[in-house]
Amino acid sequence: MLSATKRDLLILFALAVFVRLPFLDEAVQGDDVYYLLIAENARVDPWHPMQMGFRLQGETVWAAGHTRPPGNAYLLAGLLSAFGGMRETAFHAVSARFSVITLWGCYFLARTFTERPLVAGLCVAAAPPFLVNGNKLESDLPMLALLAAGAALLAHRRFGLAALALAAGCFFGYQAVFLLPMFAIWVWLEARRNVWAWSALAAGPVLLAAWQLYERAAAGTAPAETLAGYFTSYGLLALERKWRSIQALQAHLGLMVSPLLVSAALWRQGRAELAAGVAAGVLQATLLTDYGLAERALFAVTAGGGVAVLLWCARYAIGVLPKAQAIPALWSVCFFLAATAVFYAGSARYLLPLAPAVGIIIANWGLSRGWLAAGLALNFAMGLSLATVEYSQANTYRAIAKEVASLSQGRRVYSNAEWGLRYYLGKLAGSEPLLAQQTTPSGSLIVESALAAAIPYRVDGVRRRSLEEKIASSFPLRTIGPGSHAGYSSSEFGVLPFAIHPGAFDTVTVYEAGRAEPTLSYLKMDDPRADEHLLGGFYPSDGAEWRWMGPEGAALVVKPADATAFEVRFHIPDGDPVRHLEVLADGHLLGAEDYEATGGFTFRAPAAAAGRAGEPVRIVIRASPSYTPPGDGRDLSIVMIAFGFTTE
């Protein structure tokens, strides 16, 4: 007959297999593509895997500034070598072992703090970030597995193995060091005289420091310095962006714990915290001005639950200090505060290191089996549904890339996209990511994603739409998508832990750069035909009657025989520094004008010098100085409404 421990471990093992098996052939998605780029470099230069540049959202960035150390890159490099390239099913089968290690590690760690360790393990397994992000090749789950195993080994006084696991965990994610003070409390209370226990905690920071010094000596700059530079130059810690991230993290925590379990537990033992959490959630929800009533209610429930849990943990930890029972509560509060200070995109996966502590807290709440079953079932249903949606989206990208590959027929392909679509366009169609303001040659294909931030580029000729695919799912839940307000992957899209949004989550359009054959003499930005005349420098209109222009926009228009003037109708918004506009026709200056204020304007210049009647004219519009709004990332100048030849 099996012992209780073996039975529990078998249950957790079977559960890990159950939640991973349906997703083994999941396509590359999310940040997987960037980890794989670094992994490829690790195979070539294993001593300096992150000393490389790659294209990201139209710019060339240095991989040393990545937000994670190279532990995951080395893991993926090993898999690439072992399997002779990317094999989705094989990679996910290997990665599934980290799910088992995570659940077993959390179980043995929980035995130190609760009499219900199986409940703690089940709570970790039901956490939406575990169910969704465990199907990706990002660093978060391996980091959690190593940290959970290291913490369990530490608690069971296996200090040598704990040092290895904790050091490896830190090499998968900088944020692992936020947990070391929590583990230090246990060492102080339980093994303060044991030098090996302290050494186990020091192994991770020592490894990271040694790596930083090594890279600084080899490359002249430490990875942390490069990362800090990107935080500054991209405005990643701008106040508005930071506040959205904090809001999203609150909602993710509330969903991880389950609002049902929060309500059931705190109604009995923390009504003040529950009331304060609900008030905080409702207050923040009222400030979400562009959200619907149902969306505000979802945010109020989840964010309110997150705040209530944090308040309860703070009160409980203060009440039981200096006992080891305070560690899970301190773990939750301290890591969450560190996450709000450091992270900028509010992704649910950022809170994965909280999962072991949350599981222990729920186990110690003493809820009945009925409440636990209902709460865990709700979380499993939600997490698996979101995982299924992401599976469908990722595999659809792979299918579209195959279609583009057959359409290309040897032509050059450029991707104005990121994430999984970018990866498969490169793998299957040989595409290269666009650089901002790059000119694509005639005959090439450009694949654009509405989900990714559009990269301004030019074409040698005109753009013709060859293919358009709207990506939707029969299941209405969303983790990402324009207009969905879903902040599961990034708070840049919204602050909800998920969204109910039945529309398309992305539209993929393939354009062909062709020989210039313009037909229009006047381009209105809401005219679908305008796209075929714009050569570059304009951002998509998304159906509006205007569109943003970069520092320079180019287009081809036909000059009518009776044209008397060339006109540009545009708007300079408040806060926009543009004060100078000039227009060129076939390289000759038509006119220029300075502006002292913001608002709507119409620029006119004589058309006599602008080419020959009945023939296409290449128009270039320049506006300066351009600017990058906080939290946007695009280089913008004016809001364009229309331009072209007039007879007035």
XYZ file of C-alpha atoms in Angstrom:
648
model
C 0.000 0.000 0.000
C 1.361 3.433 -0.947
C 2.351 5.875 1.767
C 0.574 9.224 1.865
C 3.670 10.981 0.509
C 4.064 8.636 -2.460
C 0.357 8.886 -3.194
C 0.499 12.684 -3.169
C 3.559 12.759 -5.412
C 1.878 10.411 -7.886
C -1.181 12.664 -7.940
C 0.952 15.727 -8.676
C 2.956 13.843 -11.311
C -0.221 12.695 -13.072
C -1.610 16.222 -12.903
C 1.548 17.686 -14.461
C 1.335 15.163 -17.301
C -2.390 15.840 -17.744
C -2.002 19.615 -18.125
C 1.016 19.408 -20.469
C 0.181 16.481 -22.755
C -2.459 18.280 -24.908
C -0.060 21.147 -25.652
C 3.129 19.304 -26.589
C 3.011 20.435 -30.230
C 2.295 24.070 -29.347
C 4.005 26.485 -31.729
C 6.693 28.933 -30.673
C 5.067 32.061 -29.293
C 5.536 35.069 -27.041
C 9.110 35.772 -26.011
C 10.185 32.264 -27.077
C 11.582 33.738 -30.293
C 14.059 35.984 -28.466
C 15.259 33.191 -26.176
C 15.807 31.035 -29.261
C 17.802 33.798 -30.967
C 20.123 33.991 -27.953
C 20.260 30.185 -27.784
C 21.459 30.028 -31.390
C 24.240 32.436 -30.510
C 25.082 30.346 -27.439
C 25.836 27.435 -29.757
C 28.301 29.595 -31.694
C 29.759 31.591 -28.787
C 28.989 29.705 -25.563
C 31.247 31.936 -23.465
C 29.327 35.078 -24.426
C 25.814 34.017 -25.481
C 24.273 37.448 -24.947
C 26.933 39.506 -26.719
C 24.938 39.812 -29.918
C 22.556 42.182 -31.619
C 19.118 41.366 -32.975
C 16.197 43.288 -34.413
C 13.316 44.155 -32.117
C 10.373 46.342 -33.139
C 12.332 48.003 -35.921
C 15.559 48.626 -34.028
C 18.748 46.689 -33.438
C 19.134 45.958 -29.731
C 21.904 44.262 -27.775
C 20.942 40.939 -26.203
C 23.114 41.648 -23.141
C 20.346 44.049 -22.079
C 17.783 41.237 -21.930
C 15.733 41.147 -18.734
C 16.876 37.575 -17.969
C 20.355 36.054 -17.528
C 21.428 33.374 -20.039
C 20.379 30.239 -18.109
C 17.410 29.568 -20.368
C 19.478 30.290 -23.480
C 21.952 27.576 -22.481
C 19.076 25.147 -21.877
C 17.553 25.830 -25.305
C 20.975 25.711 -26.961
C 21.420 22.226 -25.532
C 18.034 21.151 -26.879
C 18.793 22.630 -30.311
C 22.007 20.636 -30.423
C 20.437 17.459 -29.080
C 17.505 17.461 -31.532
C 19.284 19.022 -34.496
C 17.121 22.126 -34.540
C 13.731 23.277 -33.298
C 11.359 20.373 -32.621
C 8.310 21.737 -30.832
C 6.998 18.448 -29.437
C 10.405 17.286 -28.220
C 11.217 20.655 -26.640
C 7.907 20.781 -24.781
C 8.269 17.171 -23.634
C 11.622 18.030 -22.050
C 10.261 21.265 -20.578
C 7.346 19.373 -19.019
C 9.823 17.933 -16.531
C 10.080 21.376 -14.975
C 6.355 21.194 -14.218
C 6.906 17.993 -12.252
C 9.914 19.470 -10.435
C 7.873 22.572 -9.589
C 4.958 20.650 -8.081
C 7.165 18.208 -6.197
C 9.405 21.000 -4.941
C 6.398 22.996 -3.736
C 5.019 19.887 -2.044
C 8.181 19.185 -0.043
C 8.580 22.875 0.787
C 4.956 23.065 1.941
C 5.522 20.207 4.394
C 7.633 22.640 6.422
C 4.780 25.149 6.755
C 1.480 23.259 6.564
C -0.143 19.945 7.364
C -1.855 19.979 3.961
C 1.054 19.957 1.486
C -1.012 18.308 -1.251
C -3.449 21.233 -1.184
C -0.517 23.622 -1.601
C 0.762 21.644 -4.594
C -2.690 21.565 -6.182
C -3.015 25.336 -5.764
C 0.271 25.844 -7.619
C -0.893 23.512 -10.388
C -4.159 25.466 -10.713
C -2.468 28.875 -10.967
C -3.239 30.303 -14.447
C 0.404 31.363 -15.108
C 1.544 27.796 -14.373
C -1.035 26.352 -16.763
C -0.491 28.885 -19.554
C 3.183 29.853 -19.431
C 4.325 26.345 -18.644
C 3.579 25.553 -22.292
C 6.117 28.114 -23.503
C 9.897 28.049 -23.734
C 10.426 31.155 -21.606
C 12.589 31.151 -18.499
C 9.847 31.577 -15.902
C 8.863 27.962 -15.267
C 12.437 26.563 -15.155
C 13.302 29.365 -12.723
C 10.315 28.508 -10.520
C 11.150 24.797 -10.621
C 14.733 25.415 -9.505
C 13.686 27.886 -6.801
C 11.017 25.560 -5.435
C 13.445 22.641 -5.422
C 16.164 24.788 -3.851
C 13.853 26.093 -1.131
C 12.648 22.551 -0.352
C 16.234 21.263 -0.171
C 17.152 24.172 2.077
C 14.222 23.478 4.408
C 15.235 19.803 4.568
C 18.876 20.786 5.259
C 20.365 19.506 1.995
C 22.505 22.619 1.744
C 24.890 21.497 -1.012
C 22.093 20.583 -3.420
C 20.147 23.672 -2.332
C 23.100 25.872 -3.330
C 23.180 24.340 -6.814
C 19.433 24.678 -7.334
C 19.184 28.240 -6.012
C 22.212 29.405 -8.001
C 20.769 27.867 -11.174
C 17.406 29.522 -10.450
C 19.078 32.927 -10.177
C 20.795 32.296 -13.521
C 17.360 31.870 -15.125
C 15.933 35.114 -13.727
C 17.237 38.140 -11.868
C 14.007 38.297 -9.856
C 14.986 35.083 -8.062
C 17.154 37.158 -5.731
C 13.985 38.774 -4.346
C 13.162 35.463 -2.650
C 16.542 34.994 -0.971
C 15.732 37.336 1.964
C 12.693 35.136 2.686
C 14.862 32.042 2.696
C 17.387 33.922 4.865
C 14.695 34.379 7.518
C 14.279 30.607 7.694
C 18.048 30.109 7.942
C 18.236 32.691 10.730
C 15.437 31.035 12.665
C 16.366 27.397 12.048
C 20.062 27.111 11.116
C 21.782 30.395 11.839
C 25.000 28.745 13.019
C 25.380 26.585 9.929
C 27.799 28.214 7.500
C 26.690 25.882 4.704
C 23.122 27.157 4.973
C 24.301 30.749 4.480
C 26.580 29.626 1.670
C 23.618 28.078 -0.133
C 21.843 31.458 -0.092
C 24.938 33.297 -1.277
C 25.562 30.998 -4.272
C 23.043 32.699 -6.570
C 24.104 36.331 -6.010
C 27.776 35.321 -6.215
C 27.160 33.590 -9.567
C 25.289 36.597 -10.978
C 27.947 39.038 -9.753
C 30.737 36.905 -11.204
C 28.948 36.725 -14.553
C 28.435 40.504 -14.609
C 32.112 41.145 -13.859
C 33.207 38.565 -16.426
C 31.081 40.114 -19.171
C 32.213 43.614 -18.223
C 35.833 42.562 -18.500
C 35.210 40.830 -21.836
C 32.834 43.302 -23.505
C 33.461 46.556 -21.637
C 29.899 46.768 -20.281
C 28.090 44.587 -17.757
C 24.693 43.208 -18.871
C 23.045 45.021 -15.956
C 24.403 48.330 -17.270
C 22.989 47.652 -20.740
C 19.632 46.701 -19.236
C 19.548 49.863 -17.116
C 20.248 51.908 -20.246
C 17.263 50.365 -22.027
C 15.019 51.071 -19.034
C 15.961 54.743 -19.335
C 15.975 55.162 -23.116
C 12.651 53.356 -23.664
C 10.880 54.955 -20.702
C 10.044 51.534 -19.273
C 9.544 52.969 -15.795
C 7.423 55.947 -16.869
C 4.736 56.684 -14.287
C 1.715 55.901 -16.485
C 3.220 52.626 -17.683
C 4.240 51.697 -14.135
C 0.743 52.322 -12.773
C -0.836 50.109 -15.440
C 1.653 47.376 -14.544
C 0.778 47.608 -10.847
C -2.935 47.436 -11.591
C -2.487 44.370 -13.784
C -0.338 42.623 -11.156
C -3.056 43.139 -8.551
C -5.600 41.478 -10.822
C -3.235 38.596 -11.655
C -2.653 37.921 -7.948
C -6.393 37.916 -7.246
C -6.981 35.394 -10.036
C -4.042 33.227 -8.918
C -5.466 32.891 -5.412
C -9.042 32.663 -6.771
C -11.571 35.331 -5.727
C -13.853 32.514 -4.554
C -11.293 31.226 -2.043
C -10.342 34.755 -0.965
C -13.967 35.556 -0.172
C -14.593 32.270 1.632
C -11.459 32.488 3.776
C -11.328 36.174 4.626
C -15.044 36.371 5.385
C -14.199 34.262 8.440
C -10.746 35.516 9.396
C -10.074 38.821 7.686
C -13.225 40.845 7.045
C -11.402 44.162 7.447
C -8.846 43.171 4.817
C -11.587 41.841 2.547
C -13.557 45.095 2.821
C -10.438 47.185 2.160
C -9.534 45.036 -0.834
C -13.017 45.324 -2.327
C -12.964 49.096 -1.802
C -9.547 49.374 -3.487
C -10.700 47.254 -6.423
C -13.926 49.210 -6.926
C -12.159 52.563 -6.631
C -9.571 51.639 -9.237
C -12.260 50.184 -11.494
C -14.132 53.493 -11.558
C -11.002 55.146 -12.963
C -10.904 52.809 -15.974
C -12.754 55.262 -18.164
C -12.584 53.372 -21.468
C -13.633 50.000 -19.987
C -17.143 48.575 -20.096
C -19.213 47.783 -17.012
C -18.473 44.038 -17.155
C -14.753 44.745 -17.596
C -14.731 47.042 -14.581
C -16.520 44.414 -12.522
C -13.942 41.778 -13.508
C -11.105 44.089 -12.554
C -12.741 45.081 -9.261
C -13.197 41.428 -8.251
C -9.719 40.220 -9.184
C -7.716 43.311 -8.170
C -9.757 43.604 -4.982
C -8.974 39.981 -4.158
C -5.273 40.600 -4.788
C -5.185 43.622 -2.484
C -7.150 41.761 0.213
C -4.670 38.870 0.179
C -1.715 41.241 0.489
C -3.314 43.069 3.416
C -4.108 39.781 5.166
C -0.561 38.527 4.602
C 0.910 41.738 6.025
C -1.225 41.521 9.174
C -0.613 37.800 9.632
C 3.160 38.099 9.145
C 3.411 40.867 11.722
C 1.361 38.808 14.157
C 3.481 35.644 14.016
C 6.987 37.067 13.645
C 9.637 35.904 14.496
C 8.293 32.445 13.685
C 8.887 30.507 10.460
C 5.130 30.459 9.834
C 5.425 34.105 8.777
C 7.643 33.281 5.804
C 4.928 32.452 3.192
C 3.036 35.666 4.070
C 6.219 37.756 3.958
C 7.165 36.004 0.737
C 3.900 37.135 -0.863
C 4.058 40.747 0.288
C 7.765 41.349 -0.294
C 7.942 39.719 -3.717
C 4.814 41.531 -4.897
C 6.251 44.882 -3.798
C 9.531 44.065 -5.539
C 7.618 43.106 -8.694
C 5.746 46.423 -8.714
C 9.035 48.296 -8.325
C 10.999 46.472 -11.023
C 8.613 45.149 -13.678
C 6.997 47.402 -16.250
C 4.666 45.229 -18.361
C 2.449 43.683 -15.665
C 2.484 40.157 -17.129
C 0.874 37.350 -15.138
C 4.035 35.241 -15.438
C 5.925 37.796 -13.355
C 4.072 36.486 -10.296
C 4.909 32.812 -10.835
C 7.537 32.916 -8.018
C 4.625 33.725 -5.677
C 2.834 30.476 -6.456
C 4.483 28.305 -3.723
C 3.747 30.892 -1.037
C 0.165 31.353 -2.243
C -0.380 27.589 -2.224
C 0.850 27.318 1.383
C -1.331 30.242 2.478
C -4.457 28.702 0.936
C -3.634 25.337 2.534
C -3.364 27.010 5.945
C -6.642 28.875 5.591
C -8.373 25.668 6.626
C -11.101 25.802 4.023
C -13.426 22.841 3.654
C -13.007 20.353 0.830
C -16.075 21.775 -0.849
C -14.702 25.313 -1.018
C -11.284 24.055 -2.101
C -12.770 21.863 -4.802
C -14.884 24.727 -6.150
C -12.036 27.251 -6.093
C -9.476 24.910 -7.630
C -11.930 23.713 -10.285
C -12.655 27.321 -11.246
C -8.936 28.113 -11.540
C -8.187 24.944 -13.506
C -11.038 25.703 -15.895
C -9.890 29.276 -16.381
C -6.193 28.423 -16.736
C -6.750 25.559 -19.182
C -9.153 27.691 -21.223
C -6.569 30.459 -21.526
C -3.906 27.872 -22.389
C -6.162 26.478 -25.129
C -6.727 29.961 -26.570
C -2.981 30.658 -26.684
C -2.387 27.234 -28.233
C -4.858 28.016 -31.005
C -3.396 31.458 -31.643
C 0.208 30.252 -31.751
C -0.564 27.376 -34.115
C -2.553 29.699 -36.384
C 0.524 31.899 -36.765
C 2.507 28.833 -37.801
C -0.136 27.929 -40.405
C -0.144 31.482 -41.813
C 3.649 31.423 -42.106
C 3.377 28.215 -44.162
C 0.880 29.949 -46.440
C 3.209 32.934 -46.866
C 6.097 30.550 -47.658
C 4.101 28.993 -50.506
C 3.046 32.444 -51.690
C 6.575 33.859 -51.732
C 7.922 31.535 -54.470
C 11.511 32.601 -53.902
C 10.814 36.299 -53.368
C 12.278 38.219 -50.427
C 9.976 38.368 -47.423
C 10.011 40.964 -44.642
C 8.143 40.692 -41.343
C 6.521 43.687 -39.721
C 5.614 41.457 -36.797
C 6.948 39.978 -33.577
C 6.624 36.855 -31.441
C 5.589 33.549 -32.961
C 4.585 34.980 -36.331
C 8.024 36.526 -36.729
C 9.702 33.245 -35.788
C 7.838 31.074 -38.288
C 8.084 33.631 -41.082
C 11.848 33.437 -40.620
C 11.950 29.651 -40.314
C 9.490 28.754 -43.084
C 9.588 31.728 -45.456
C 13.136 32.986 -44.875
C 11.884 36.435 -43.850
C 13.922 39.095 -42.118
C 12.510 41.554 -39.568
C 12.090 45.092 -40.838
C 14.191 47.967 -39.599
C 12.514 51.328 -39.100
C 12.520 53.435 -42.288
C 13.928 50.525 -44.309
C 13.078 50.465 -48.040
C 11.790 47.123 -49.285
C 12.620 46.319 -52.923
C 10.032 45.908 -55.641
C 8.725 42.365 -55.859
C 9.208 41.580 -52.157
C 6.482 40.591 -49.700
C 5.837 42.415 -46.427
C 3.862 40.608 -43.718
C 2.216 42.918 -41.194
C 0.598 42.047 -37.876
C -2.008 44.386 -36.382
C -1.131 43.106 -32.907
C 2.535 44.124 -32.935
C 3.571 47.780 -32.924
C 3.800 48.825 -36.576
C 7.301 49.572 -37.876
C 7.417 52.480 -40.361
C 9.043 51.477 -43.634
C 9.201 52.436 -47.307
C 8.565 50.432 -50.436
C 10.192 50.637 -53.839
C 6.938 51.149 -55.707
C 3.455 50.713 -54.269
C 1.949 48.215 -51.851
C -0.668 45.761 -53.058
C -2.563 43.565 -50.633
C -1.959 39.897 -51.520
C -3.453 38.139 -48.487
C -5.318 39.045 -45.322
C -6.057 36.672 -42.451
C -8.118 37.604 -39.412
C -7.125 35.393 -36.487
C -9.963 34.613 -34.136
C -11.096 31.752 -31.943
C -14.479 30.219 -31.319
C -13.684 30.560 -27.608
C -14.210 34.200 -26.522
C -11.521 34.374 -23.807
C -8.433 36.411 -24.672
C -5.007 36.840 -23.115
C -4.054 39.540 -25.622
C -5.600 41.477 -28.480
C -6.330 45.008 -29.707
C -9.269 46.516 -27.884
C -9.642 43.556 -25.531
C -8.039 45.252 -22.484
C -6.492 41.877 -21.661
C -3.293 42.399 -19.683
C -2.383 38.755 -19.169
C 0.706 39.018 -21.398
C 1.337 42.750 -21.092
C -0.351 45.683 -19.394
C 0.320 47.659 -22.585
C -2.918 46.082 -23.889
C -4.928 46.539 -20.683
C -5.070 45.690 -16.985
C -7.557 42.798 -16.955
C -6.227 39.319 -16.055
C -8.046 38.075 -19.163
C -10.780 39.366 -21.425
C -14.017 38.162 -22.959
C -13.598 39.527 -26.459
C -15.037 37.450 -29.319
C -13.450 39.500 -32.092
C -10.199 38.781 -33.917
C -7.109 39.033 -31.743
C -4.927 39.863 -34.738
C -5.114 40.578 -38.456
C -2.190 39.452 -40.586
C -1.849 41.167 -43.955
C 0.609 40.334 -46.722
C 1.561 43.146 -49.064
C 3.524 42.965 -52.299
C 5.883 45.796 -53.183
C 5.156 46.329 -56.854
C 5.905 48.600 -59.757
C 4.573 52.105 -59.191
C 1.169 52.535 -60.863
C -0.609 55.268 -58.897
C -4.116 56.339 -59.936
C -5.066 58.987 -57.346
C -4.021 62.624 -57.294
C -5.334 63.333 -53.773
C -4.950 60.921 -50.841
C -7.374 60.883 -47.921
C -6.033 58.837 -45.048
C -9.315 56.963 -44.542
C -9.447 55.915 -48.219
C -8.451 52.212 -48.503
C -6.851 53.004 -51.874
C -4.380 55.362 -50.197
C -2.307 52.431 -48.922
C -1.331 51.534 -52.482
C 0.143 55.017 -52.958
C 2.010 55.393 -49.644
C 5.661 54.414 -49.943
C 6.598 54.733 -46.286
C 6.681 56.862 -43.147
C 2.965 56.586 -42.307
C 1.442 54.468 -39.542
C -1.786 52.486 -40.141
C -5.029 54.458 -39.928
C -7.080 51.577 -38.436
C -10.118 52.998 -40.256
C -9.801 56.525 -38.844
C -9.809 59.592 -41.088
C -6.239 60.377 -40.002
C -2.971 58.602 -39.383
C 0.298 59.466 -37.662
C 3.311 60.305 -39.797
C 6.920 59.743 -38.811
C 9.640 62.363 -39.403
C 9.308 61.791 -43.162
C 6.505 60.376 -45.285
C 6.666 59.458 -48.962
C 3.946 58.699 -51.515
C 3.235 58.555 -55.246
C 0.358 60.612 -56.679
C -0.695 61.496 -60.231
C -0.555 65.157 -61.228
C -3.745 66.263 -63.024
C -3.457 68.514 -66.043
C -5.426 71.298 -64.319
C -3.582 71.112 -60.956
C -2.835 74.538 -59.508
C -1.594 73.721 -55.996
C -0.321 70.958 -53.774
C -2.129 70.748 -50.444
C -1.354 69.102 -47.097
C -4.050 68.987 -44.401
C -2.657 68.011 -41.010
C -2.884 68.527 -37.261
C -0.222 69.288 -34.635
C -1.547 67.922 -31.298
C -0.900 69.577 -27.964
C 2.509 68.549 -26.659
C 3.817 67.842 -30.164
C 7.056 69.824 -30.780
C 6.744 69.953 -34.611
C 7.189 73.486 -35.899
C 8.548 73.079 -39.440
C 7.059 71.411 -42.516
C 8.495 71.058 -46.009
C 7.232 69.291 -49.132
C 9.346 67.966 -52.013
C 8.214 66.689 -55.413
C 10.624 64.395 -57.248
C 13.404 65.813 -55.072
C 12.583 69.496 -55.729
C 11.359 71.686 -52.871
C 7.771 72.819 -53.423
C 7.584 74.873 -50.266
C 8.196 75.058 -46.535
C 6.498 76.714 -43.602
C 7.043 77.224 -39.876
C 4.288 76.977 -37.259
C 4.208 78.633 -33.858
C 1.238 76.810 -32.322
C -0.609 73.516 -32.255
C -3.901 72.812 -34.004
C -5.192 72.083 -37.495
C -3.458 73.531 -40.564
C -3.570 73.448 -44.348
C -0.296 73.876 -46.230
C -0.419 74.926 -49.909
C 2.304 75.398 -52.478
C 2.131 76.109 -56.240
C 1.986 72.946 -58.315
C 3.801 74.268 -61.378
C 7.183 72.831 -60.380
C 5.749 69.460 -59.338
C 6.394 67.110 -62.245
C 4.550 66.680 -65.515
C 0.791 66.476 -65.992
C -0.647 62.967 -66.126
C 2.474 61.315 -64.670
C 3.228 60.001 -61.171
C 5.077 62.336 -58.816
C 7.069 61.156 -55.806
C 6.077 63.347 -52.869
C 8.160 63.573 -49.689
C 6.755 65.386 -46.639
C 9.129 66.204 -43.793
C 8.106 67.476 -40.361
C 10.514 68.403 -37.579
C 11.362 67.993 -34.836
C 9.808 64.586 -34.291
C 9.248 63.077 -30.842
C 8.557 59.808 -29.026
C 5.598 60.000 -26.588
C 6.150 58.337 -23.176
C 5.244 54.656 -23.278
C 4.728 54.662 -27.069
C 8.081 53.933 -28.691
C 7.164 55.333 -32.131
C 8.961 58.295 -33.715
C 6.066 60.657 -34.518
C 5.643 64.078 -36.073
C 2.217 65.215 -37.331
C -1.262 63.767 -37.653
C -1.926 63.528 -41.371
C -5.467 63.943 -42.708
C -4.991 64.300 -46.483
C -2.603 65.578 -49.133
C -2.371 65.863 -52.912
C -2.963 68.077 -55.922
C -5.916 70.460 -56.037
C -7.457 72.620 -58.752
C -8.517 75.449 -56.472
